[in-house]
Structure formats: C-alpha cells, structure tokens
mmCIF file of C-alpha atoms in Angstrom:
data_model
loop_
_atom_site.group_PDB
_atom_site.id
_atom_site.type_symbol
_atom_site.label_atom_id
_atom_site.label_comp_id
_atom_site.label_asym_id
_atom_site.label_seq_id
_atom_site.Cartn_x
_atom_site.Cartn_y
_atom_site.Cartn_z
ATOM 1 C CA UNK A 9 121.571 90.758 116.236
ATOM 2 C CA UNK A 10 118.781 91.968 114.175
ATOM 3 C CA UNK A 11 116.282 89.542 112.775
ATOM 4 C CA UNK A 12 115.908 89.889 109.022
ATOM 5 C CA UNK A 13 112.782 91.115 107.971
ATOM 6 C CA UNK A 14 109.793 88.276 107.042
ATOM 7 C CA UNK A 15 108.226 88.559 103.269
ATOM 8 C CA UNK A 16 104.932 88.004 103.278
ATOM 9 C CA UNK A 17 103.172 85.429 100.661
ATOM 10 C CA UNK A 18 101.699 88.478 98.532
ATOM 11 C CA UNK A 19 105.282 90.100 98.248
ATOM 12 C CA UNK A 20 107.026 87.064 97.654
ATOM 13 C CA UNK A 21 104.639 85.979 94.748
ATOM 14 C CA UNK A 22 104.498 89.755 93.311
ATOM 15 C CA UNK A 23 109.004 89.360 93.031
ATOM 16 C CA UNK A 24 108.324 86.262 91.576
ATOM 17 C CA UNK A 25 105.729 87.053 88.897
ATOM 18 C CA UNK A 26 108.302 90.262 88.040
ATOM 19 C CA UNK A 27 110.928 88.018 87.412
ATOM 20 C CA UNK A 28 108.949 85.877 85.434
ATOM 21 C CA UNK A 29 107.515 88.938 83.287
ATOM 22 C CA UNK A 30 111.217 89.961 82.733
ATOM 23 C CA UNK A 31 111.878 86.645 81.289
ATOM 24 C CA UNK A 32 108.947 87.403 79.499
ATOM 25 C CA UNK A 33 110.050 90.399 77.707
ATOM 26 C CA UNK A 34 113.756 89.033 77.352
ATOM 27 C CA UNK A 35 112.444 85.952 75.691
ATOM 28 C CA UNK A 36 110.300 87.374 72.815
ATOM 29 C CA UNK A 37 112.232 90.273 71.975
ATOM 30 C CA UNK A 38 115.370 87.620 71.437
ATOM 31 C CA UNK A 39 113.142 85.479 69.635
ATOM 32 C CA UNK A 40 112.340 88.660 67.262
ATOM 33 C CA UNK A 41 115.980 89.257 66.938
ATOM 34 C CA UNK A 42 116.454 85.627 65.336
ATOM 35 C CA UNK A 43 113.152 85.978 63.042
ATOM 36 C CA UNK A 44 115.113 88.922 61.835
ATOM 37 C CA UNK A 45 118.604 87.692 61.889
ATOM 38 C CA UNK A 46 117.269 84.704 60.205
ATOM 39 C CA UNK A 47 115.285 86.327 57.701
ATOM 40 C CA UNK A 48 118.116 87.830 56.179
ATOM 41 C CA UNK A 49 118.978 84.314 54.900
ATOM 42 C CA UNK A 50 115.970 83.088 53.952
ATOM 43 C CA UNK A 51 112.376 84.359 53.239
ATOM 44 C CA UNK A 52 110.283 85.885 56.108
ATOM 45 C CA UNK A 53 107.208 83.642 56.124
ATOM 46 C CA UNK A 54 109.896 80.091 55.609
ATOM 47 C CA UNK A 55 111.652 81.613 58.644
ATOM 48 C CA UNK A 56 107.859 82.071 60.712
ATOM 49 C CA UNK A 57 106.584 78.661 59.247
ATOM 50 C CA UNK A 58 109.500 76.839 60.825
ATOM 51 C CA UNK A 59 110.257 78.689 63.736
ATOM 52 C CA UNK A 60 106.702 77.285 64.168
ATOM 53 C CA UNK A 61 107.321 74.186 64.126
ATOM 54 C CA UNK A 62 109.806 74.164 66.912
ATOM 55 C CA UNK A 63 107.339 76.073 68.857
ATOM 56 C CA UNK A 64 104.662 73.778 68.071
ATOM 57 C CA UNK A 65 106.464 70.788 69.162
ATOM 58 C CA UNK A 66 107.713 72.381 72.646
ATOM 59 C CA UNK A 67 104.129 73.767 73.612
ATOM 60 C CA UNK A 68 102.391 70.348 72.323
ATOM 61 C CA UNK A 69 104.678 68.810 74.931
ATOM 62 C CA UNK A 70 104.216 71.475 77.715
ATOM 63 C CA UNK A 71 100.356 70.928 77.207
ATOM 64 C CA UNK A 72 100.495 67.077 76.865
ATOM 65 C CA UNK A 73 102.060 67.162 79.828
ATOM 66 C CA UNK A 74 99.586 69.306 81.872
ATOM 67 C CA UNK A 75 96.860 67.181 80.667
ATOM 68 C CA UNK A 76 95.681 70.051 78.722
ATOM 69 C CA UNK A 77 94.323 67.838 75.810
ATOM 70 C CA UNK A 78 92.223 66.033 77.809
ATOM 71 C CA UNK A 79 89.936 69.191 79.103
ATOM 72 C CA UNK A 80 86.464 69.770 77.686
ATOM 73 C CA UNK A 81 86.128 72.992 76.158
ATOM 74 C CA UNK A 82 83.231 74.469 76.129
ATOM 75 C CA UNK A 83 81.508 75.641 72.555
ATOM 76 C CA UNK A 84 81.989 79.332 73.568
ATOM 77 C CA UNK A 85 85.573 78.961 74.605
ATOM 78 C CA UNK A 86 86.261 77.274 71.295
ATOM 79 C CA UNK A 87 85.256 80.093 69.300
ATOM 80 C CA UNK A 88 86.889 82.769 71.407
ATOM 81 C CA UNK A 89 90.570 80.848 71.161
ATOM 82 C CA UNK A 90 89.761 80.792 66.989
ATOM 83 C CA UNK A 91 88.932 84.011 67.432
ATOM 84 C CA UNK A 92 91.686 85.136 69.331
ATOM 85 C CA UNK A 93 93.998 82.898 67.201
ATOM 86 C CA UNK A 94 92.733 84.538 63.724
ATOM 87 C CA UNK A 95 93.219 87.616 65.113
ATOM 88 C CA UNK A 96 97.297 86.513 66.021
ATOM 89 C CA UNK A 97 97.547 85.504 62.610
ATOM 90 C CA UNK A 98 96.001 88.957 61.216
ATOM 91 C CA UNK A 99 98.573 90.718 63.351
ATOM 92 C CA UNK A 100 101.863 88.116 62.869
ATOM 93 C CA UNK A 101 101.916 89.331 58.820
ATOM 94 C CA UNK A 102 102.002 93.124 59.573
ATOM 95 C CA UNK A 103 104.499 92.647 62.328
ATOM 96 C CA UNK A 104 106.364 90.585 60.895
ATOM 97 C CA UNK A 105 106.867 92.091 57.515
ATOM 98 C CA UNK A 106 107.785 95.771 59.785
ATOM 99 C CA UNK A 107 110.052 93.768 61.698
ATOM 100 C CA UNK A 108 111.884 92.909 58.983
ATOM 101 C CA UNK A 109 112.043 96.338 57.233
ATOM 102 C CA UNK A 110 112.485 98.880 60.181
ATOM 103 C CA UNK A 111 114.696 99.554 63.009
ATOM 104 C CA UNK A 112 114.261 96.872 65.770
ATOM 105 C CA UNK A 113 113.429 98.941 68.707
ATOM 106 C CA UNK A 114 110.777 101.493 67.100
ATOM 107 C CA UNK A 115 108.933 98.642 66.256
ATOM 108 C CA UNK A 116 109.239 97.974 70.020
ATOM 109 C CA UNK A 117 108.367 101.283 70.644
ATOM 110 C CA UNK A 118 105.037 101.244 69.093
ATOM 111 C CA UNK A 119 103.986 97.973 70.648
ATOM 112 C CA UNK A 120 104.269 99.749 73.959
ATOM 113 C CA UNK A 121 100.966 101.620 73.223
ATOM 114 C CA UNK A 122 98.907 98.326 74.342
ATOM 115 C CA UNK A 123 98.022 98.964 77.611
ATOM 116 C CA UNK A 124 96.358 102.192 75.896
ATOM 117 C CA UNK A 125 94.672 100.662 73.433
ATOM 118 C CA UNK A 126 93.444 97.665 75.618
ATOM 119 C CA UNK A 127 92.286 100.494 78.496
ATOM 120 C CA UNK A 128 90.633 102.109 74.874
ATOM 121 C CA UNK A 129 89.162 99.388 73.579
ATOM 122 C CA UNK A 130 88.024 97.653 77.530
ATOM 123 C CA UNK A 131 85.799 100.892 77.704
ATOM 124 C CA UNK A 132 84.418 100.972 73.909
ATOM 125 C CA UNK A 133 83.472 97.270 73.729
ATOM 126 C CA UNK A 134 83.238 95.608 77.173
ATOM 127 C CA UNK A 135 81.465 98.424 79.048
ATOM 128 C CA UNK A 136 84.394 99.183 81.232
ATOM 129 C CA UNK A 137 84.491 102.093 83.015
ATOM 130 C CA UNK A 138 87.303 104.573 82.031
ATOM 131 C CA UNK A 139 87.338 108.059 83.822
ATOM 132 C CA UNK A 140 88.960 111.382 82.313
ATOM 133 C CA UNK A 141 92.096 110.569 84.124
ATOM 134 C CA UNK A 142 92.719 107.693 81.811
ATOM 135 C CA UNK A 143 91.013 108.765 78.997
ATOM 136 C CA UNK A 144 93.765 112.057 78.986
ATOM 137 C CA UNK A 145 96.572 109.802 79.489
ATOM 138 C CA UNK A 146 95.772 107.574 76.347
ATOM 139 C CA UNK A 147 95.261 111.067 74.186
ATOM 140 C CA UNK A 148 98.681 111.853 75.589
ATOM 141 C CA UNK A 149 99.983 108.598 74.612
ATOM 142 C CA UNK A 150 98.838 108.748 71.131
ATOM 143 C CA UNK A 151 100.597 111.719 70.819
ATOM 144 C CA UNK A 152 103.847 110.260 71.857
ATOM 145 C CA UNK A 153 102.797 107.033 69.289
ATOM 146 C CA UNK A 154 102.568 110.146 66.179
ATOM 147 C CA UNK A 155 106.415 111.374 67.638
ATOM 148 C CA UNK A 156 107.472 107.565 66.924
ATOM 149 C CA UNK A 157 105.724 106.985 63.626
ATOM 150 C CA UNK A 158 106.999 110.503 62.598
ATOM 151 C CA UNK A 159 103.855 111.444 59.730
ATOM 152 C CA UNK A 160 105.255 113.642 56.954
ATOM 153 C CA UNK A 161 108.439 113.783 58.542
ATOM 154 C CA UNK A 162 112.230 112.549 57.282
ATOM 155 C CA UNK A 163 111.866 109.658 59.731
ATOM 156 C CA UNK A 164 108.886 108.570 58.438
ATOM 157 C CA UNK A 165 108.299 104.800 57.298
ATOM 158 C CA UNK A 166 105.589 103.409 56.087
ATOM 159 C CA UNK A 167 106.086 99.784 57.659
ATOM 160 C CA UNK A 168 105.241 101.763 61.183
ATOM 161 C CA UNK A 169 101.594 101.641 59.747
ATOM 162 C CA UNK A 170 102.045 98.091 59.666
ATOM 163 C CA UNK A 171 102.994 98.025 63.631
ATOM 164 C CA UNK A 172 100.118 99.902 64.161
ATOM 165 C CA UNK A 173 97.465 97.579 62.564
ATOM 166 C CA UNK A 174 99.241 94.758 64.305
ATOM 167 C CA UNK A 175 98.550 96.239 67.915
ATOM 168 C CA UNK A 176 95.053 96.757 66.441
ATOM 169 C CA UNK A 177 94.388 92.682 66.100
ATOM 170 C CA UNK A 178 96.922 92.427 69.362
ATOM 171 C CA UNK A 179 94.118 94.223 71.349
ATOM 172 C CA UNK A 180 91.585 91.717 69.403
ATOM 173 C CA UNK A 181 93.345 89.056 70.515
ATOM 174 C CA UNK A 182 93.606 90.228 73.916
ATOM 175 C CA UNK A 183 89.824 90.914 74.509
ATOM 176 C CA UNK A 184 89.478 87.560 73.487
ATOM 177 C CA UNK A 185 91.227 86.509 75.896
ATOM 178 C CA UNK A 186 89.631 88.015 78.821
ATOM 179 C CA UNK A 187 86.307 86.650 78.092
ATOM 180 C CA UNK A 188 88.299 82.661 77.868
ATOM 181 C CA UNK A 189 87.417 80.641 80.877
ATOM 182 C CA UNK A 190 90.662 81.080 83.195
ATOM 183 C CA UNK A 191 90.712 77.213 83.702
ATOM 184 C CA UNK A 192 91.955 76.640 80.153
ATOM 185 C CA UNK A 193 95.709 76.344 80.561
ATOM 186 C CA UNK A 194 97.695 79.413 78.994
ATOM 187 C CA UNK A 195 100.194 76.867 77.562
ATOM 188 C CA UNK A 196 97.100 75.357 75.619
ATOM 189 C CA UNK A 197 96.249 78.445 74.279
ATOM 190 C CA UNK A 198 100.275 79.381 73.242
ATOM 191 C CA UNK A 199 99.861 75.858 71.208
ATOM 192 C CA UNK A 200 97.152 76.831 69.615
ATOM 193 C CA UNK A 201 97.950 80.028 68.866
ATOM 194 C CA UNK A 202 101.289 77.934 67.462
ATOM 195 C CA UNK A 203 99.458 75.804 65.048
ATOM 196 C CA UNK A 204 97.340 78.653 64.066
ATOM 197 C CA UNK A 205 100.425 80.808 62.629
ATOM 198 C CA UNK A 206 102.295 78.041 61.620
ATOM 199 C CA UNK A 207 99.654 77.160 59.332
ATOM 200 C CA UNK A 208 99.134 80.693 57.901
ATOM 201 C CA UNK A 209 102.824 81.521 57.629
ATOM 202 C CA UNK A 210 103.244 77.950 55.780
ATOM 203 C CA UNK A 211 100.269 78.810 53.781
ATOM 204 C CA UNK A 212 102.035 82.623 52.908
ATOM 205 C CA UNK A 213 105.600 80.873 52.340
ATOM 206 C CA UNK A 214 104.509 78.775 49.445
ATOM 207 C CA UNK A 215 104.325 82.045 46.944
ATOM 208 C CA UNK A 216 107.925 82.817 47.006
ATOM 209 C CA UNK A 217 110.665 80.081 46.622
ATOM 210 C CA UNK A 218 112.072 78.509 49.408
ATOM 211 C CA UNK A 219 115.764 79.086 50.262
ATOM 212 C CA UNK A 220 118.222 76.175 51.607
ATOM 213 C CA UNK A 221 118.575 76.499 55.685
ATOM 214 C CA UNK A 222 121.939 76.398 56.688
ATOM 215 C CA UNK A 223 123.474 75.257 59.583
ATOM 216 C CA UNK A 224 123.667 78.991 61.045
ATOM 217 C CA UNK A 225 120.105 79.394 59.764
ATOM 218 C CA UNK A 226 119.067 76.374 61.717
ATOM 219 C CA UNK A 227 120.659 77.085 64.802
ATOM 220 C CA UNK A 228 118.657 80.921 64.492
ATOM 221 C CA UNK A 229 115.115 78.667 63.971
ATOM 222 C CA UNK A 230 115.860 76.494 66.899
ATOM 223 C CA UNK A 231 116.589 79.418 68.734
ATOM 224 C CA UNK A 232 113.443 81.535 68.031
ATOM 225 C CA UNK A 233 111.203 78.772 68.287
ATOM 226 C CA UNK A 234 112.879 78.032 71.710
ATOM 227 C CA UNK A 235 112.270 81.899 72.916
ATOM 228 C CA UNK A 236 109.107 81.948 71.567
ATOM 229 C CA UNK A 237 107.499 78.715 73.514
ATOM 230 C CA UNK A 238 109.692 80.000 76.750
ATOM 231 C CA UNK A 239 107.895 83.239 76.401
ATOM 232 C CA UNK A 240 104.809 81.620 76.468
ATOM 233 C CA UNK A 241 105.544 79.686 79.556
ATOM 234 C CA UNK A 242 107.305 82.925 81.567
ATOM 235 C CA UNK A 243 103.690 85.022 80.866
ATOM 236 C CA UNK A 244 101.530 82.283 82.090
ATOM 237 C CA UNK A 245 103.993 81.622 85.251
ATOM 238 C CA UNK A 246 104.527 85.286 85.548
ATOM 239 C CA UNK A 247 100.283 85.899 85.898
ATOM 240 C CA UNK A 248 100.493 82.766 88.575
ATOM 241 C CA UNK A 249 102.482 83.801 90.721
ATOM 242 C CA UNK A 250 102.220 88.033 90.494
ATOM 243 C CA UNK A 251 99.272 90.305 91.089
ATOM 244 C CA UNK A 252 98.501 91.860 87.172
ATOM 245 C CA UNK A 253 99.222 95.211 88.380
ATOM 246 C CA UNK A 254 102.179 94.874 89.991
ATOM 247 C CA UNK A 255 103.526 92.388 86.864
ATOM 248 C CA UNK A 256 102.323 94.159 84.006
ATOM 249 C CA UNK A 257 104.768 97.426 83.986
ATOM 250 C CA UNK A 258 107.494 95.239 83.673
ATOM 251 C CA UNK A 259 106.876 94.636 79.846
ATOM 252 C CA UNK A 260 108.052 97.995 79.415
ATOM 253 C CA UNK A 261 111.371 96.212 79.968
ATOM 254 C CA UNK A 262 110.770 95.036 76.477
ATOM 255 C CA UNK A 263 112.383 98.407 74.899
ATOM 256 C CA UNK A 264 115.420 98.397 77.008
ATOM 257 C CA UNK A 265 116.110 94.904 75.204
ATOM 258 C CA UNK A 266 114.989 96.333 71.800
ATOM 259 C CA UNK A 267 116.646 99.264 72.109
ATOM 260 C CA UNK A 268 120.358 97.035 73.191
ATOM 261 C CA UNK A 269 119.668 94.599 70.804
ATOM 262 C CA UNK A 270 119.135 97.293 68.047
ATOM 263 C CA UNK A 271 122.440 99.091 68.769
ATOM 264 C CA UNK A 272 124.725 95.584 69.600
ATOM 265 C CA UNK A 273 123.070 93.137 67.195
ATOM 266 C CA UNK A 274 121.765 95.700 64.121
ATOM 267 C CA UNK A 275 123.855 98.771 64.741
ATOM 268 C CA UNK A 276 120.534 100.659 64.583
ATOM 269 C CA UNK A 277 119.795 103.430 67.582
ATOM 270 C CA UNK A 278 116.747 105.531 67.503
ATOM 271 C CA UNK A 279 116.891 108.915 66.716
ATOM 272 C CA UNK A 280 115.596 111.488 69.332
ATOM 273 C CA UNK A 281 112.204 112.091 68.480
ATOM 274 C CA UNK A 282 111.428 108.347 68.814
ATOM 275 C CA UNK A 283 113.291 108.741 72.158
ATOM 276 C CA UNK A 284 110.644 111.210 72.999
ATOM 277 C CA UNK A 285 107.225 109.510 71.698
ATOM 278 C CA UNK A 286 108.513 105.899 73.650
ATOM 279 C CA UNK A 287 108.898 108.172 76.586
ATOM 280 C CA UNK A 288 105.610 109.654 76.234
ATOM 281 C CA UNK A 289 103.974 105.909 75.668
ATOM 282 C CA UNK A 290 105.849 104.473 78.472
ATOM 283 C CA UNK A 291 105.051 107.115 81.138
ATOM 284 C CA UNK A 292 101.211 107.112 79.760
ATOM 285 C CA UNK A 293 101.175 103.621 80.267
ATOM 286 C CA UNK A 294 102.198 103.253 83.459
ATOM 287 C CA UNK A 295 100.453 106.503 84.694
ATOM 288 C CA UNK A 296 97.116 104.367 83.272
ATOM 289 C CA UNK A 297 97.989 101.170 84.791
ATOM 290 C CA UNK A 298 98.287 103.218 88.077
ATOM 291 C CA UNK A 299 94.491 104.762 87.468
ATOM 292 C CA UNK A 300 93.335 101.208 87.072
ATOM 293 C CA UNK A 301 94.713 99.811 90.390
ATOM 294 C CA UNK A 302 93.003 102.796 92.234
ATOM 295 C CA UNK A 303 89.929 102.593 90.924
ATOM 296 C CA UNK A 304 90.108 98.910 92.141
ATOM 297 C CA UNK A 305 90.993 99.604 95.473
ATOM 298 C CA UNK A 306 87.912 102.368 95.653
ATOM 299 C CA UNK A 307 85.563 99.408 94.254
ATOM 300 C CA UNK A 308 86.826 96.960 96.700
ATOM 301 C CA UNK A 309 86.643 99.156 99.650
ATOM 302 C CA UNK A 310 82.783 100.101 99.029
#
C-alpha cells in the first residue's frame, strides 16, 4: 500500500499562509461591498466613521490581548506608523468616495497595479535594485492601468483618478511599513491605522447631516467593521505562516470577488476593455513578483 507523501514544514506553512491571504482578499472586498451597500442609506464618511468604531473595538481587543500595548516603541517607529497612518487616511477619502460612485470591480481592478507601483517606488526611494526585466513589465502594466481608466474614451470616469491617487498614498503607506521594526505586532498597527481613519472620517462626517441607522444599516456596519478587523488579522497570519512570494499573488484573488460581487450584489460587469487592462495588470504583476524571487535566489546563492 503506498505511503502518502510527507509535506515538509516550508510547504505546509506556504498552503497555510495562501489560505490565509485568500481570507484576506475575501474579507476586505466584502467589507467594501457593505461600505457601499451601506452608503446608499446613509452618508459615506457616517458609514466609514462607524464602521470604525466596530473595527476599533475588535483590533483594541486583538492587541490588548497580545500584550501589544505594553511594548516600547521606539521614537522612529512612532513616526513611521503616523506616517504610514496619515498616509491611510489620505488614501481612505479618494477610495472611498470612487467606491461609492463607480463600478465595484474596476475599482478593484486598478488597485491591482500595487505590486507595480511598490516594485516602482522600492527602486526610486529605497535604493532597490530593479533590472529592465521589471522595469518593462511595470511600463506594460501601466498600459493595461490606461485600458481600465479608459482616458478620453466613453468609459471614462473621473472617480478612476481618485483610485489612482489612493494607490499613490497605498504605496506611501506601504514603504512605511517596510522600514517599521517587524517586532511591532501587525494587529497593533491595524488599530492604529483604525483610530487614525475613524478620527478623520468622523472629522469629514460632521459637514453633511447625519442620517438615522436602521436596523439593516446596522447589521451592514457590524458587518464591515467585522471584515475589516478579520482582514487585518488574515494578512498578518497569512505573512506568519507563508513565504511573501509564494503568498502575495494570491491578492489577485481580490478581482475574482470584485468582479462576482459586482455582477450578484450591484448588477454591474465590466465591459471588455477593462477585461483587458486587469489582464494586463494581473499578468504584469505576477510576471514582476516572479523577477523578484529570482533575483533573490541569485543573491542568496553568491
């Protein structure tokens, strides 16, 4: 009888950390689907500012509980999480605001061109080094980025701008984050990150009236700020337990559940030159991701 075969540690953990970065991409784009949902009741920045809340409250616990509060932070830490939590804020109002105005999964689409504009923006501020390869594949990729946005064309919307300058301050925010001592639990930083928005989108919702929450209203809140703080948990399992290369192409999985949720949920499906561009972005991506783990390997092996 044949003896099944043996998974080694590295595999096991790499599954793992895939099924956590599915969760990942499940939970977030569901908890965008409520924001929207609920912001059809009530206004956008009411519907952020107590989504928050919920959020806050489960990732103050989470942290509590990992003794999170308790750590000493060092000065230069503490600047780079206010830096990378202004720079969430600076993206959460563009995104938000094209969330709520165009269809669900082109603003999906465009948030796929991050692992360009990290690779981009790794090379132009941090002194990585990026060969032609890479540097081709994020040309390409912006090309399939103008096929989604659609410039002079009848598909055209201006709110895709607005998903563009919030992958701008996502890539901010990201940086940041590399250079934040790995100690720091990620479920501190998701709280922070919490209060940060919270405070900004309360801050925005006080210039337009606030509309009553209804019982369907509060069950969508609940539910984003649920998503949203499981999200948060998923990424910083999902980076425990899996090897970032082998994790990070499934947050492409992201448009699938944009693209379902658009069609079931919104009755929206993207028309075929957006079909085309998130192709483009998505192949790009990976294609880049795959440059990166071979130029590893080289460095490594010297």
């Amino acid at each position: 009888m044949p003896q099944p075969l043996a998974t080694s540690p590295r595999a096991a953990g790499n599954l793992r950390g895939a099924a956590y970065m599915l969760l990942v991409t499940a939970s977030f784009t569901v908890g965008d689907a409520l924001i929207r949902s609920a912001a059809e009741q009530m206004p956008l920045f009411q519907v952020v500012f107590l989504r928050g809340l919920v959020a806050m409250a489960l990732l103050g616990g989470m942290a509590w509980r990992s003794g999170a509060f308790a750590l000493r932070i060092a000065p230069r830490d503490r600047r780079l999480i206010g830096l990378r939590s202004g720079a969430e804020i600076c993206a959460m109002i563009p995104f938000f605001i094209a969330l709520a105005n165009m269809p669900f999964a082109n603003v999906s689409a465009l948030l796929q061109a991050l692992p360009l504009t990290l690779t981009l923006a790794g090379a132009l501020f941090l002194g990585e080094h990026v060969g032609w390869r890479r540097l081709a594949a994020i040309g390409v990729g912006l090309v399939g980025v103008l096929c989604i946005v659609q410039p002079g064309g009848a598909g055209f919307s201006a709110y895709a701008l607005l998903v563009l300058l919030a992958v701008g301050f996502v890539t901010f925010r990201d940086l940041s984050t590399r250079r934040i001592d790995p100690g720091i639990p990620a479920v501190f930083l998701g709280f922070v990150m919490a209060v940060f928005v919270t405070v900004a989108a309360g801050g925005l919702s006080l210039l337009t009236p606030w509309a009553p929450v209804t019982g369907v209203g509060a069950l969508l809140l609940v539910g984003a700020g649920v998503f949203i703080a499981s999200g948060y948990t998923f990424a910083a399992l999902a980076m425990r337990y899996g090897e970032i290369g082998f994790v990070t192409p499934f947050r492409y999985m992201a448009l699938i559940w944009a693209v379902l949720i658009g069609f079931f949920v919104f009755g929206e499906w993207p028309d075929p030159l957006t079909w085309i561009g998130a192709g483009i972005v998505v192949a790009t991506g990976l294609y880049t991701l795959y440059r990166e783990q071979v130029v590893r390997r080289r460095s490594r092996a010297r």
